[in-house]
Amino acid sequence: MTKGRWILAGLVVALVGFATVMGLRPKAPPPVEVTTSAAKKGTVTRVVTAAGHLQARETVKVSSNVTGDLLSLSVKEGDHVTRGQVLGQIDKRYYETQVTQFRGAVASARASIAQIDVAISQDKRDVERMKRLTDERLASAAELDKLVTQLKMDEGRLAAQKELVAQNVGQLETALYNLSRATLTAPIDGTILELSHKVGERIRGSDFSEDVVMLMGGLADMEVKAEVGEHEVVAIHVGDETAVDIDAIPDKQFKGHVVAVGKNAQIKNPGTDAEVTTFFVRVGLDVPPEGALPGMSSAVSISTATHDNVVMVPIQAVTSREAKKKEQKAAPREGELKVADSTTASTVANATNGKDEPPVKASTGKPKPVKVIFVVDKDGAAQMREVQTGIASRTDVEILSGVSEGDTVVDGPYRTLAREVQEGQKVKPQKPGQGSGPKGPQGGRS
């Protein structure tokens, strides 16, 4: 083999070796396509949303505690009535008879009082006359005692008769009250919402059970009764501003405010995995919606807190990862003295004083995940930063520490941000409108 062939063979072998070495070298992973946004300062408002139904703020059941046939109804559902207006009439003949009877009893008792007064006057005159005769020894003392006894008896009859009059007057007042209850009147200004009885039906009034004739309420003063979860209700206070959406009126949003926060828990499916605890929150509407009716489905958005001029990022930019592992110093060699630094000293002091640091591991033994944000540095690499968050709106979350105004943060796609992006990995921001995947769930609370 000639010298030129040896040189050619050597070059071929070198090229093959170089290609093999280059093929075996690890290649840098390609940059991950992400969407980004800039951390900025602004206003964040925490909003609690809940579903509920419209209702009149004041609802009254109209009933009667007297029994009788319903003879007439002067209103129908939807009619507006004023306080004191006659709504219907129950048969009152029995109660009119009672009134007449007790009026007669009162009159009779008062007439008896007049008769007894006359008898007492006569008794007093007889006693005076008998005293003079007794003094003149023309009558015996026994006859005088008899007349005195008769006077005392008539005075006792008078007292008893007066009590009888008072008793009959009380019975008459009760009869008059029952008679008035036979006429149904409106207790408030409002609208007839429901009629529970028809003319001719029997009204079974009682002091122990309520037989409702109709339901009325003030539609000029409406509110929404919504159910709020136990984790959100603690942030709601009376007076919080609220936006109300009514399903039947989709083109308008109504303003309102919280008027009451329920204290009695509503527990559904107790003792099961599907147990849910909620509380009723009543939201009053500032202006009554035209055409709105009780029972309409509604949704409320309650503004529970507002922070101005704070650093905020899109809410989907915050994800959870394991905390970075802190670097550990090499152990000292045998026989070498180790000088405790301030950190070690404070740790020992805390342990001595019984003050333990917050646990960094969950009950399962795995490290607890922390809230992090990936910030794109000037070299195009994603740097994971642990952050502390404040309140959150539907779209943005307040950042208390870890990110500064102007930092470029990764906010999507959701799958990439939640699982694929790693510390120091190169990223490639997508152009607006290029990404097809969703950025992640909107809303929620931090």
Short mmCIF file of C-alpha atoms in Angstrom, two decimals:
data_model
loop_
_atom_site.label_atom_id
_atom_site.label_comp_id
_atom_site.label_asym_id
_atom_site.label_seq_id
_atom_site.Cartn_x
_atom_site.Cartn_y
_atom_site.Cartn_z
CA MET A 1 0.00 0.00 0.00
CA THR A 2 1.37 3.33 -1.01
CA LYS A 3 1.94 6.23 1.37
CA GLY A 4 -1.01 8.18 -0.08
CA ARG A 5 -3.38 5.33 0.63
CA TRP A 6 -2.19 5.11 4.21
CA ILE A 7 -2.85 8.80 4.68
CA LEU A 8 -6.33 8.46 3.13
CA ALA A 9 -7.17 5.50 5.37
CA GLY A 10 -6.02 7.43 8.41
CA LEU A 11 -8.23 10.36 7.49
CA VAL A 12 -11.22 8.05 7.06
CA VAL A 13 -10.64 6.45 10.45
CA ALA A 14 -10.25 9.87 12.09
CA LEU A 15 -13.48 11.11 10.51
CA VAL A 16 -15.36 7.99 11.60
CA GLY A 17 -14.01 8.35 15.14
CA PHE A 18 -14.89 12.05 15.26
CA ALA A 19 -18.42 11.34 14.05
CA THR A 20 -18.80 8.59 16.63
CA VAL A 21 -17.60 10.82 19.46
CA MET A 22 -19.87 13.67 18.39
CA GLY A 23 -22.82 11.27 18.14
CA LEU A 24 -22.23 9.95 21.65
CA ARG A 25 -22.01 13.41 23.25
CA PRO A 26 -25.22 14.44 25.07
CA LYS A 27 -27.18 17.04 23.15
CA ALA A 28 -28.75 20.03 24.83
CA PRO A 29 -32.53 19.64 24.95
CA PRO A 30 -34.41 21.90 22.56
CA PRO A 31 -35.97 25.01 24.08
CA VAL A 32 -39.53 24.58 25.36
CA GLU A 33 -42.18 26.74 23.77
CA VAL A 34 -43.99 28.79 26.40
CA THR A 35 -46.12 31.89 26.75
CA THR A 36 -44.90 34.71 28.92
CA SER A 37 -46.09 37.92 30.49
CA ALA A 38 -44.51 40.67 32.56
CA ALA A 39 -45.03 41.13 36.28
CA LYS A 40 -46.63 44.52 36.81
CA LYS A 41 -48.10 46.70 39.49
CA GLY A 42 -51.84 47.18 39.69
CA THR A 43 -54.97 46.55 41.71
CA VAL A 44 -56.06 43.06 42.76
CA THR A 45 -59.59 42.44 44.02
CA ARG A 46 -60.47 39.12 45.63
CA VAL A 47 -63.91 37.98 44.48
CA VAL A 48 -66.06 35.22 45.96
CA THR A 49 -68.68 33.83 43.59
CA ALA A 50 -71.78 31.89 44.59
CA ALA A 51 -75.13 30.86 43.17
CA GLY A 52 -78.50 31.56 44.71
CA HIS A 53 -82.08 32.68 44.10
CA LEU A 54 -83.92 35.96 44.24
CA GLN A 55 -86.35 36.53 47.06
CA ALA A 56 -88.28 39.38 48.60
CA ARG A 57 -86.38 40.75 51.59
CA GLU A 58 -89.62 40.79 53.61
CA THR A 59 -92.04 37.88 53.12
CA VAL A 60 -95.24 37.47 55.16
CA LYS A 61 -97.65 34.54 55.45
CA VAL A 62 -101.23 35.78 55.74
CA SER A 63 -103.37 33.46 57.86
CA SER A 64 -106.11 33.52 60.48
CA ASN A 65 -106.53 31.81 63.82
CA VAL A 66 -110.31 31.49 63.37
CA THR A 67 -112.11 28.69 61.59
CA GLY A 68 -114.68 29.20 58.88
CA ASP A 69 -115.48 29.05 55.17
CA LEU A 70 -113.61 31.46 52.90
CA LEU A 71 -116.44 33.58 51.47
CA SER A 72 -114.48 35.98 49.26
CA LEU A 73 -111.02 36.95 47.99
CA SER A 74 -110.55 40.48 46.74
CA VAL A 75 -107.03 39.97 45.32
CA LYS A 76 -105.23 37.66 42.93
CA GLU A 77 -101.60 36.65 42.49
CA GLY A 78 -99.43 39.56 41.36
CA ASP A 79 -101.68 42.29 42.78
CA HIS A 80 -99.98 45.09 44.67
CA VAL A 81 -101.63 45.90 48.00
CA THR A 82 -101.12 48.43 50.74
CA ARG A 83 -100.97 47.92 54.49
CA GLY A 84 -104.47 47.48 55.97
CA GLN A 85 -106.17 46.70 52.65
CA VAL A 86 -108.90 44.03 52.82
CA LEU A 87 -107.74 40.81 51.13
CA GLY A 88 -110.57 38.37 51.87
CA GLN A 89 -113.46 37.45 54.14
CA ILE A 90 -114.05 34.36 56.27
CA ASP A 91 -117.61 33.48 57.33
CA LYS A 92 -118.13 35.61 60.44
CA ARG A 93 -121.72 34.76 61.45
CA TYR A 94 -120.64 32.53 64.32
CA TYR A 95 -118.32 35.25 65.68
CA GLU A 96 -121.03 37.93 65.28
CA THR A 97 -123.33 35.71 67.36
CA GLN A 98 -120.64 35.43 70.04
CA VAL A 99 -120.23 39.20 70.10
CA THR A 100 -124.00 39.69 70.51
CA GLN A 101 -124.12 37.08 73.28
CA PHE A 102 -121.29 38.64 75.31
CA ARG A 103 -122.61 42.13 74.78
CA GLY A 104 -125.91 40.95 76.28
CA ALA A 105 -124.07 39.33 79.17
CA VAL A 106 -122.20 42.57 79.88
CA ALA A 107 -125.40 44.60 79.76
CA SER A 108 -127.18 42.12 82.05
CA ALA A 109 -124.31 42.16 84.55
CA ARG A 110 -124.28 45.96 84.61
CA ALA A 111 -128.06 46.02 85.15
CA SER A 112 -127.64 43.67 88.09
CA ILE A 113 -125.07 46.06 89.52
CA ALA A 114 -127.66 48.86 89.39
CA GLN A 115 -130.21 46.65 91.17
CA ILE A 116 -127.71 45.74 93.89
CA ASP A 117 -126.78 49.40 94.33
CA VAL A 118 -130.49 50.15 95.01
CA ALA A 119 -130.69 47.25 97.48
CA ILE A 120 -127.55 48.46 99.29
CA SER A 121 -129.02 51.95 99.58
CA GLN A 122 -132.19 50.48 101.08
CA ASP A 123 -130.13 48.33 103.45
CA LYS A 124 -128.23 51.36 104.71
CA ARG A 125 -131.48 53.24 105.40
CA ASP A 126 -132.95 50.23 107.24
CA VAL A 127 -129.80 49.92 109.37
CA GLU A 128 -129.94 53.61 110.35
CA ARG A 129 -133.63 53.35 111.22
CA MET A 130 -133.06 50.19 113.28
CA LYS A 131 -130.22 51.87 115.18
CA ARG A 132 -132.52 54.67 116.32
CA LEU A 133 -135.19 52.18 117.37
CA THR A 134 -132.61 50.15 119.26
CA ASP A 135 -131.34 53.24 121.04
CA GLU A 136 -134.92 54.02 122.09
CA ARG A 137 -135.34 50.38 123.21
CA LEU A 138 -138.13 49.93 120.70
CA ALA A 139 -136.26 47.14 118.81
CA SER A 140 -133.91 44.39 119.82
CA ALA A 141 -130.20 44.19 118.96
CA ALA A 142 -130.80 40.93 117.04
CA GLU A 143 -132.99 42.74 114.56
CA LEU A 144 -130.21 45.31 114.05
CA ASP A 145 -127.62 42.60 113.53
CA LYS A 146 -129.83 40.97 110.92
CA LEU A 147 -130.06 44.19 108.89
CA VAL A 148 -126.28 44.78 109.13
CA THR A 149 -125.68 41.25 107.88
CA GLN A 150 -128.03 41.84 104.96
CA LEU A 151 -126.10 45.02 104.07
CA LYS A 152 -122.77 43.17 104.03
CA MET A 153 -124.24 40.41 101.88
CA ASP A 154 -125.50 42.90 99.32
CA GLU A 155 -122.09 44.64 99.28
CA GLY A 156 -120.46 41.24 98.60
CA ARG A 157 -122.96 40.60 95.79
CA LEU A 158 -121.99 44.00 94.33
CA ALA A 159 -118.28 43.14 94.33
CA ALA A 160 -118.97 39.75 92.72
CA GLN A 161 -121.18 41.34 90.09
CA LYS A 162 -118.48 43.86 89.20
CA GLU A 163 -116.01 40.99 88.66
CA LEU A 164 -118.62 39.27 86.49
CA VAL A 165 -118.92 42.42 84.41
CA ALA A 166 -115.11 42.51 83.96
CA GLN A 167 -115.17 38.83 82.94
CA ASN A 168 -117.94 39.41 80.41
CA VAL A 169 -116.10 42.46 79.03
CA GLY A 170 -112.99 40.32 78.49
CA GLN A 171 -115.01 37.67 76.70
CA LEU A 172 -116.59 40.38 74.58
CA GLU A 173 -113.16 41.75 73.61
CA THR A 174 -112.04 38.23 72.63
CA ALA A 175 -115.16 37.80 70.53
CA LEU A 176 -114.55 41.17 68.85
CA TYR A 177 -110.93 40.18 68.14
CA ASN A 178 -112.04 36.86 66.60
CA LEU A 179 -114.58 38.75 64.54
CA SER A 180 -111.88 41.08 63.25
CA ARG A 181 -109.67 38.08 62.37
CA ALA A 182 -112.41 36.85 60.07
CA THR A 183 -111.52 39.76 57.78
CA LEU A 184 -108.09 39.24 56.17
CA THR A 185 -106.05 42.45 55.78
CA ALA A 186 -102.58 43.16 54.39
CA PRO A 187 -99.93 43.43 57.15
CA ILE A 188 -97.40 45.22 54.89
CA ASP A 189 -97.15 47.01 51.58
CA GLY A 190 -96.28 44.39 48.99
CA THR A 191 -97.33 42.01 46.25
CA ILE A 192 -99.44 38.86 46.45
CA LEU A 193 -96.99 36.07 45.60
CA GLU A 194 -99.17 32.98 46.12
CA LEU A 195 -102.76 32.05 46.99
CA SER A 196 -103.02 28.86 49.01
CA HIS A 197 -106.86 28.71 49.27
CA LYS A 198 -109.82 29.28 46.99
CA VAL A 199 -113.21 30.76 47.75
CA GLY A 200 -115.44 28.16 49.43
CA GLU A 201 -112.62 26.23 51.07
CA ARG A 202 -112.52 25.71 54.82
CA ILE A 203 -109.97 27.75 56.76
CA ARG A 204 -108.90 25.79 59.83
CA GLY A 205 -107.48 28.45 62.10
CA SER A 206 -105.65 27.54 65.26
CA ASP A 207 -103.15 29.00 67.68
CA PHE A 208 -101.10 25.80 67.41
CA SER A 209 -100.99 25.28 63.62
CA GLU A 210 -100.93 27.84 60.83
CA ASP A 211 -103.30 27.53 57.88
CA VAL A 212 -101.75 29.96 55.37
CA VAL A 213 -104.25 31.64 53.06
CA MET A 214 -101.76 33.59 50.95
CA LEU A 215 -98.11 34.62 50.74
CA MET A 216 -97.08 38.20 50.11
CA GLY A 217 -93.79 40.05 49.90
CA GLY A 218 -92.27 43.42 49.10
CA LEU A 219 -90.88 43.17 45.57
CA ALA A 220 -89.62 46.75 45.81
CA ASP A 221 -86.88 45.43 48.10
CA MET A 222 -85.25 42.32 46.61
CA GLU A 223 -82.27 40.25 47.68
CA VAL A 224 -80.36 37.14 46.65
CA LYS A 225 -79.97 34.26 49.07
CA ALA A 226 -76.77 32.47 48.04
CA GLU A 227 -74.86 29.49 49.40
CA VAL A 228 -71.15 30.10 50.03
CA GLY A 229 -68.58 27.44 50.90
CA GLU A 230 -67.04 27.34 54.35
CA HIS A 231 -63.58 28.33 53.04
CA GLU A 232 -64.88 31.50 51.36
CA VAL A 233 -67.49 32.69 53.87
CA VAL A 234 -64.82 33.68 56.43
CA ALA A 235 -63.69 36.50 54.10
CA ILE A 236 -67.18 37.97 53.61
CA HIS A 237 -68.40 40.89 55.70
CA VAL A 238 -71.65 42.82 55.88
CA GLY A 239 -71.45 45.76 53.48
CA ASP A 240 -69.12 44.14 50.90
CA GLU A 241 -69.89 45.36 47.38
CA THR A 242 -71.44 42.75 45.11
CA ALA A 243 -72.28 42.32 41.44
CA VAL A 244 -75.43 40.29 40.76
CA ASP A 245 -76.24 38.46 37.53
CA ILE A 246 -79.79 37.19 36.99
CA ASP A 247 -80.19 34.34 34.51
CA ALA A 248 -83.52 35.65 33.26
CA ILE A 249 -82.02 39.11 32.58
CA PRO A 250 -78.72 38.23 30.85
CA ASP A 251 -77.90 41.66 29.40
CA LYS A 252 -77.70 43.51 32.71
CA GLN A 253 -75.62 43.33 35.86
CA PHE A 254 -77.00 44.74 39.09
CA LYS A 255 -75.13 46.25 42.01
CA GLY A 256 -75.75 45.22 45.58
CA HIS A 257 -74.14 44.69 48.95
CA VAL A 258 -74.01 41.99 51.60
CA VAL A 259 -76.75 42.52 54.18
CA ALA A 260 -76.33 39.37 56.28
CA VAL A 261 -73.93 36.44 56.69
CA GLY A 262 -75.52 33.28 58.07
CA LYS A 263 -74.08 31.69 61.19
CA ASN A 264 -75.86 28.34 60.86
CA ALA A 265 -74.02 25.80 58.72
CA GLN A 266 -75.84 23.88 56.00
CA ILE A 267 -74.26 20.39 55.95
CA LYS A 268 -75.05 18.12 53.03
CA ASN A 269 -74.24 14.41 52.94
CA PRO A 270 -72.86 14.40 56.51
CA GLY A 271 -70.44 11.65 57.41
CA THR A 272 -69.61 10.76 53.79
CA ASP A 273 -66.83 11.61 51.36
CA ALA A 274 -69.27 13.92 49.58
CA GLU A 275 -69.93 16.04 52.70
CA VAL A 276 -70.25 19.73 51.85
CA THR A 277 -70.63 22.61 54.31
CA THR A 278 -72.06 25.93 53.18
CA PHE A 279 -73.48 29.09 54.73
CA PHE A 280 -76.28 31.34 53.51
CA VAL A 281 -75.29 34.87 52.53
CA ARG A 282 -77.97 37.47 51.75
CA VAL A 283 -77.14 40.12 49.16
CA GLY A 284 -79.47 43.11 48.89
CA LEU A 285 -79.95 44.80 45.51
CA ASP A 286 -79.41 48.56 45.48
CA VAL A 287 -82.02 49.03 42.74
CA PRO A 288 -84.87 46.49 42.33
CA PRO A 289 -84.63 44.83 38.89
CA GLU A 290 -87.59 45.50 36.67
CA GLY A 291 -89.40 42.26 35.88
CA ALA A 292 -87.46 40.18 38.40
CA LEU A 293 -89.49 37.68 40.41
CA PRO A 294 -88.76 35.65 43.55
CA GLY A 295 -87.13 32.31 42.83
CA MET A 296 -85.15 33.39 39.76
CA SER A 297 -81.67 31.88 39.57
CA SER A 298 -78.87 34.35 40.24
CA ALA A 299 -75.12 34.50 40.66
CA VAL A 300 -73.30 36.89 42.97
CA SER A 301 -69.69 38.10 42.82
CA ILE A 302 -68.70 39.50 46.21
CA SER A 303 -65.64 41.76 46.40
CA THR A 304 -64.14 40.83 49.76
CA ALA A 305 -60.78 42.67 49.59
CA THR A 306 -58.90 45.08 47.31
CA HIS A 307 -55.13 45.77 47.32
CA ASP A 308 -53.83 48.69 45.27
CA ASN A 309 -50.37 49.20 43.70
CA VAL A 310 -49.12 45.66 44.29
CA VAL A 311 -46.96 43.38 42.14
CA MET A 312 -49.20 40.93 40.32
CA VAL A 313 -48.89 38.18 37.72
CA PRO A 314 -51.43 36.06 35.85
CA ILE A 315 -52.88 33.54 38.26
CA GLN A 316 -51.93 30.60 36.04
CA ALA A 317 -48.24 31.56 36.35
CA VAL A 318 -48.13 30.25 39.92
CA THR A 319 -47.55 26.50 40.14
CA SER A 320 -46.36 24.02 42.78
CA ARG A 321 -43.01 22.28 42.86
CA GLU A 322 -40.69 20.77 45.42
CA ALA A 323 -38.53 23.30 47.20
CA LYS A 324 -34.92 23.68 46.09
CA LYS A 325 -32.47 21.56 48.06
CA LYS A 326 -30.11 23.67 50.12
CA GLU A 327 -26.37 23.03 49.71
CA GLN A 328 -24.85 21.06 52.55
CA LYS A 329 -21.28 21.71 53.75
CA ALA A 330 -18.82 18.82 53.90
CA ALA A 331 -18.55 17.10 57.26
CA PRO A 332 -15.43 17.99 59.31
CA ARG A 333 -12.56 15.56 59.34
CA GLU A 334 -11.85 13.42 62.34
CA GLY A 335 -10.17 15.44 65.05
CA GLU A 336 -11.03 18.76 63.42
CA LEU A 337 -12.91 21.34 65.45
CA LYS A 338 -16.02 22.79 63.85
CA VAL A 339 -16.90 26.41 64.61
CA ALA A 340 -20.64 26.98 64.74
CA ASP A 341 -21.85 29.85 62.61
CA SER A 342 -24.75 32.11 63.48
CA THR A 343 -27.25 29.96 61.59
CA THR A 344 -26.20 26.81 63.40
CA ALA A 345 -26.17 28.60 66.71
CA SER A 346 -29.68 29.93 66.21
CA THR A 347 -30.89 26.49 65.17
CA VAL A 348 -29.41 24.94 68.31
CA ALA A 349 -30.88 27.73 70.40
CA ASN A 350 -34.31 27.22 68.91
CA ALA A 351 -34.10 23.49 69.55
CA THR A 352 -33.03 24.17 73.12
CA ASN A 353 -35.86 26.60 73.65
CA GLY A 354 -38.36 24.18 72.21
CA LYS A 355 -39.00 26.31 69.10
CA ASP A 356 -39.04 24.03 66.07
CA GLU A 357 -38.90 25.28 62.53
CA PRO A 358 -41.98 24.77 60.36
CA PRO A 359 -42.09 21.25 58.93
CA VAL A 360 -40.73 20.93 55.40
CA LYS A 361 -42.20 17.48 54.85
CA ALA A 362 -45.77 16.33 54.57
CA SER A 363 -47.23 13.56 56.70
CA THR A 364 -46.37 11.10 53.91
CA GLY A 365 -42.64 11.85 54.34
CA LYS A 366 -42.33 13.56 50.96
CA PRO A 367 -41.20 17.19 50.78
CA LYS A 368 -44.05 19.64 50.83
CA PRO A 369 -44.58 21.42 47.52
CA VAL A 370 -44.15 25.17 47.53
CA LYS A 371 -45.57 27.90 45.30
CA VAL A 372 -43.15 28.84 42.56
CA ILE A 373 -42.95 31.01 39.45
CA PHE A 374 -40.60 30.47 36.51
CA VAL A 375 -38.84 33.71 35.55
CA VAL A 376 -37.11 33.98 32.16
CA ASP A 377 -33.61 35.43 32.56
CA LYS A 378 -31.64 37.39 29.97
CA ASP A 379 -30.17 34.16 28.54
CA GLY A 380 -33.64 32.74 27.85
CA ALA A 381 -33.50 30.18 30.66
CA ALA A 382 -36.32 29.52 33.13
CA GLN A 383 -35.32 30.19 36.72
CA MET A 384 -37.59 28.74 39.43
CA ARG A 385 -38.36 31.18 42.24
CA GLU A 386 -40.26 30.39 45.40
CA VAL A 387 -42.92 33.05 45.99
CA GLN A 388 -45.37 34.16 48.63
CA THR A 389 -48.80 35.12 47.35
CA GLY A 390 -51.51 37.42 48.67
CA ILE A 391 -55.08 37.76 47.50
CA ALA A 392 -56.17 36.67 44.03
CA SER A 393 -58.75 37.86 41.55
CA ARG A 394 -60.20 35.80 38.71
CA THR A 395 -57.18 36.53 36.49
CA ASP A 396 -54.31 37.85 38.63
CA VAL A 397 -52.62 37.04 41.91
CA GLU A 398 -50.74 39.35 44.27
CA ILE A 399 -47.05 38.51 44.77
CA LEU A 400 -45.66 39.43 48.19
CA SER A 401 -42.10 38.22 47.59
CA GLY A 402 -40.02 36.37 45.01
CA VAL A 403 -40.84 38.39 41.88
CA SER A 404 -40.25 42.06 41.08
CA GLU A 405 -42.04 44.43 38.76
CA GLY A 406 -40.91 43.97 35.17
CA ASP A 407 -39.79 40.32 35.51
CA THR A 408 -40.81 38.10 32.60
CA VAL A 409 -42.73 35.10 33.95
CA VAL A 410 -43.89 31.91 32.25
CA ASP A 411 -47.69 31.64 32.31
CA GLY A 412 -48.44 28.75 29.98
CA PRO A 413 -49.29 26.38 28.44
CA TYR A 414 -50.68 24.75 31.54
CA ARG A 415 -49.24 21.25 30.95
CA THR A 416 -45.83 22.64 30.11
CA LEU A 417 -45.77 24.90 33.15
CA ALA A 418 -47.07 22.27 35.55
CA ARG A 419 -44.83 19.36 34.50
CA GLU A 420 -42.28 20.00 31.76
CA VAL A 421 -40.42 23.21 32.54
CA GLN A 422 -37.39 22.62 34.77
CA GLU A 423 -34.89 24.85 36.55
CA GLY A 424 -32.39 26.38 34.08
CA GLN A 425 -34.12 24.97 30.99
CA LYS A 426 -34.11 27.08 27.85
CA VAL A 427 -37.50 28.39 26.83
CA LYS A 428 -38.81 29.91 23.63
CA PRO A 429 -41.60 32.47 24.06
CA GLN A 430 -44.41 32.01 21.57
CA LYS A 431 -45.64 34.85 19.46
CA PRO A 432 -49.13 36.19 20.28
CA GLY A 433 -51.78 33.88 18.86
CA GLN A 434 -49.27 31.10 18.10
CA GLY A 435 -49.97 28.85 21.06
CA SER A 436 -52.89 26.46 20.66
CA GLY A 437 -52.96 24.97 24.13
CA PRO A 438 -54.82 26.51 27.04
CA LYS A 439 -52.90 28.61 29.55
CA GLY A 440 -54.55 26.83 32.41
CA PRO A 441 -57.48 27.27 34.71
CA GLN A 442 -58.73 30.81 35.21
CA GLY A 443 -60.00 32.14 38.49
CA GLY A 444 -59.59 30.50 41.80
CA ARG A 445 -57.98 31.67 44.97
CA SER A 446 -54.45 31.70 46.21
#
